[in-house]
Amino acid sequence: MAKLGNILFNRTLNQFVECKELDSKKSLSLAKKLRESVGDNLDKVLQTITRVGEPHKEALKTICRESVEGFSEEYFLDVLSHDQTILRAAASDILSGTIAVDSSKLFQRLHEPDASPYEVIEVLDAQKHLLKPEDIINHCLKLEADYAISLLKLIDGTEIPVDLSELSFQLDKIDSAEFKINLLHYFGSVNEAKIPLIVARFLTDTNKVVILEALKTLDRLKIDFDVSVLLPYTETMAGLELEFVLKIIAKQADASLVPHLSAYLTSKSTELNDFFARIIVVNSDVGNFEKFLMRLMIEDDWTQQQAVSCVQKSSNENLSEVARQLTDHAQEFVRNTAQTLVINLIGDEDLGKIEEFALSDNWQVRERAIQSLSKSSNRGAIGILKRQVENYPDDYVLVLRAVKQLGFGKGLEIAFGGLKNEQANVQRASLETIEAITTEKHAVNVRDNILWALPVLTTEMREFAKMLMSQITRDYNLPDIQIDEKSNTQAGAVDLPLFGDATASVRPADRISPLDRLTPGSVWMDRYHIKQEIGRGAMGRVMLVEDDMVDESLILKFMLPELTIDQQSAERFKREVKYSRKVSHRNVIRVHDILMKDGVCAISMEYFDSRGLEAVLKDIKCFDTRDGLKILYQIASGMAAAHEEGVIHRDLKPSNILMDKEGHLKIVDFGIASAGTQAESTLTQTGSIIGSPAYLAPERAEGHDADERSDIYSLGIIAYFMFSGKLPYIGKPMEVIAQHRDGDATPLSKINENASAEVSALIVKMMAVDPSARPQTMISVRDEVKSLLD
């Protein structure tokens, strides 16, 4: 039959639509005629489809699908870009039927400028059971957010596995957080090994909601995966995000994670370091712990020491048993570290085994043995410690701290032997040990032996020794004695009558160190003219100098040679100076450089014509509210700048705060107090505390490392002193430390009736025993002080 003309086709189409019974003879005849001519009149049929109801709509759609001569997808794909919405909708409806359209053509049409994405997506939806997930995702990434989200929904519930190798996308090119979250929902349902790597890439997103969704996705994955991919993100995360990622790491951690942790034990966060150390301790097996140590071996000395120390702190029998199998390892570092960990298994009943380690050639092994001995209840530990300093005099300070912790009177022999050592730090540790373990039984002989030892002590330690003699005289009601230093010093080195021969070398009375030769008028390094000495202490001396090169007055702080001769002390000294140089603020002394010549080491820093706040307080006694707040504001401002750079002072006190005639302040000595010792400045690790007891935070006294809140506590003590004229806690050093822990200071208002209630309340918060009860940042202290000034 010939094809119908346009007019006849329209009449036939209308007659078909008017038929009520589609299975009638007339209706079937009309449908046949339409099939034969629909190819030339498709637009009319599409328009009719959009305005008629069922069953005619479905009948016309069937005619379009089945009866177009030489049916072509291209025609319908073209209609999907038609200006008329009704035609696009009809074409979409037809293509969404039983006919499978080439998906690549649909995806291509999706990105063409004149396309209508929603109609194309509707067609794709009808055959989503045939679409590859990777194709859907890749094409989503090329669409605007709303279209992309609609297209991505086609992936829901698909049973077709995704080919992850075919995925190609850059997260930083995706702007829609909603799209990323939907994508993460899908990834969470895919159980393939590469999924964690893909999801982890979302952790760098700038939107925290996306980051948390990525963490939730990783948490609900039903596969085990290598969580080492998450380790780099722990360095930048905080709060809930960090808590979440650590939860995932803890859940997935096994022995294979241990080697990867070699680079994650030296962060600024003690809590994070301890977390990773516990994972190592709990999960290690011999093979993976060996890999951990081998990787750690290529790091610098400081990183090695910090990492090993962190692991030691959390060590248990499991790790010690693992380490036992590595004590004969071919690599020295692995062998020595394993030996230090094995010591944890040794108890008082096997002191002979501890002595073997105490006399090891490796200083780290010896240090661990000393720490183990310091916890012993066996008096035989003293004999081992005595043999140790005989063989390794450089260990004297560590041994003395162990003796002090043991508390046995027999240890006085070792302590008095240390007084004959020429190094000031050994002498100081000896005097501290003598002070701690002296009892009434030995009081007279102890005082006499200190008197005999005066000639061989350094100038600074001689003053300390005199104070100790006075204290013993007072505490035990001994008769007063007269100290004739001239007659004592003529003999040079002396024997100690009660406690036997010394085990260390004796310094000749006429020996002069290179530092002693630097006097006013002398020149150091052919550049620095010494003008005058402006301070000295157990750590060294402070000189005002003129720098010929820049014609400027500077301060040189010289460290005692005894404190810088060993590599560990020098390295720590350099590291502390590096941190101090990071601080740049008008209320902080600028540190320029570290200088070294002929065994003499010094720090150069700006000269500030001033005097210490401690001296100012002696004259003024007590500041009025406004003047005191101005001072407090400057200190808090300088410390806030330091804390922002990760620098903790650790020894904040009035003598480390300088004030000029105009009332301008500068803080000095960041961290220097902890720079001259090999061990960490905590009670638990060394048995000694670095920092001034009068200003020491309670957590420091208990052995925890300092953080911002420790400096805030010290500043609280300073503020108390400034507004009351008195320190809140006084007594012997250990008594003061105990008072800090109790926190029962006399209220400021009872000492100074004029003290501001608001100022008093702030000081109480700063001096809280619990760090969490204090202001948490120095910035908040500064701002609160400013509000009181306003």
Short mmCIF file of N, CA, C and O in Angstrom, two decimals, residues 74-75 107 124-125 205 243 281 288 336 361 392 466 471 508-509 566 584 603 607 686 709:
data_model
loop_
_atom_site.label_atom_id
_atom_site.label_comp_id
_atom_site.label_asym_id
_atom_site.label_seq_id
_atom_site.Cartn_x
_atom_site.Cartn_y
_atom_site.Cartn_z
N GLU A 74 19.52 7.22 15.94
CA GLU A 74 20.00 8.59 15.80
C GLU A 74 18.84 9.59 15.75
O GLU A 74 18.94 10.69 16.28
N TYR A 75 17.74 9.17 15.06
CA TYR A 75 16.61 10.10 14.98
C TYR A 75 16.10 10.45 16.37
O TYR A 75 15.91 11.62 16.70
N PHE A 107 25.68 8.57 26.31
CA PHE A 107 26.64 9.32 27.11
C PHE A 107 27.23 10.48 26.29
O PHE A 107 27.44 11.58 26.81
N LEU A 124 18.78 6.51 30.07
CA LEU A 124 19.81 5.68 30.71
C LEU A 124 19.26 4.93 31.91
O LEU A 124 19.63 3.78 32.17
N ASP A 125 18.36 5.57 32.63
CA ASP A 125 17.76 4.93 33.80
C ASP A 125 17.01 3.67 33.40
O ASP A 125 16.99 2.67 34.13
N ASP A 205 40.05 16.69 51.45
CA ASP A 205 39.03 17.66 51.05
C ASP A 205 38.99 18.83 52.03
O ASP A 205 39.33 18.70 53.21
N GLU A 243 40.08 11.58 66.01
CA GLU A 243 39.53 10.51 66.83
C GLU A 243 38.99 9.38 65.96
O GLU A 243 39.19 8.19 66.24
N VAL A 281 53.52 -2.14 70.42
CA VAL A 281 53.71 -3.04 71.55
C VAL A 281 52.74 -4.22 71.48
O VAL A 281 53.11 -5.37 71.72
N ASN A 288 58.05 -8.35 61.71
CA ASN A 288 57.64 -6.97 61.47
C ASN A 288 58.32 -5.99 62.42
O ASN A 288 58.57 -4.84 62.04
N ASN A 336 71.04 -3.59 69.84
CA ASN A 336 71.07 -2.80 71.07
C ASN A 336 69.67 -2.39 71.53
O ASN A 336 69.35 -2.41 72.72
N ASP A 361 78.54 -2.06 76.26
CA ASP A 361 79.25 -0.96 75.60
C ASP A 361 78.29 0.06 74.99
O ASP A 361 78.70 1.17 74.64
N TYR A 392 82.09 3.25 83.41
CA TYR A 392 81.55 4.24 82.47
C TYR A 392 81.25 5.55 83.22
O TYR A 392 80.10 5.83 83.57
N LYS A 466 77.21 24.80 100.12
CA LYS A 466 77.09 25.56 101.38
C LYS A 466 75.63 25.64 101.82
O LYS A 466 75.32 25.50 103.01
N GLN A 471 71.27 23.68 105.40
CA GLN A 471 69.98 23.02 105.50
C GLN A 471 70.08 21.80 106.41
O GLN A 471 69.20 21.58 107.26
N PRO A 508 92.30 19.20 89.09
CA PRO A 508 93.33 19.97 89.78
C PRO A 508 92.80 21.35 90.15
O PRO A 508 92.02 21.94 89.41
N ALA A 509 93.23 21.86 91.29
CA ALA A 509 92.71 23.13 91.79
C ALA A 509 93.04 24.29 90.86
O ALA A 509 92.32 25.27 90.79
N ASP A 566 79.42 16.11 75.24
CA ASP A 566 78.92 14.89 74.64
C ASP A 566 77.95 15.22 73.51
O ASP A 566 77.27 16.24 73.52
N SER A 584 59.25 35.01 66.80
CA SER A 584 59.52 36.41 66.48
C SER A 584 58.38 37.26 67.03
O SER A 584 57.27 37.23 66.51
N ILE A 603 75.22 31.00 72.67
CA ILE A 603 74.08 31.46 71.89
C ILE A 603 74.17 32.98 71.83
O ILE A 603 74.36 33.64 72.84
N TYR A 607 70.54 42.33 72.60
CA TYR A 607 70.78 42.97 73.89
C TYR A 607 69.58 43.85 74.23
O TYR A 607 69.14 44.67 73.42
N THR A 686 64.00 10.37 84.39
CA THR A 686 65.33 10.72 84.88
C THR A 686 65.42 10.77 86.39
O THR A 686 66.50 10.72 86.94
N ARG A 709 49.69 24.39 78.52
CA ARG A 709 49.04 24.59 79.82
C ARG A 709 50.06 24.60 80.96
O ARG A 709 49.79 25.18 82.01
#
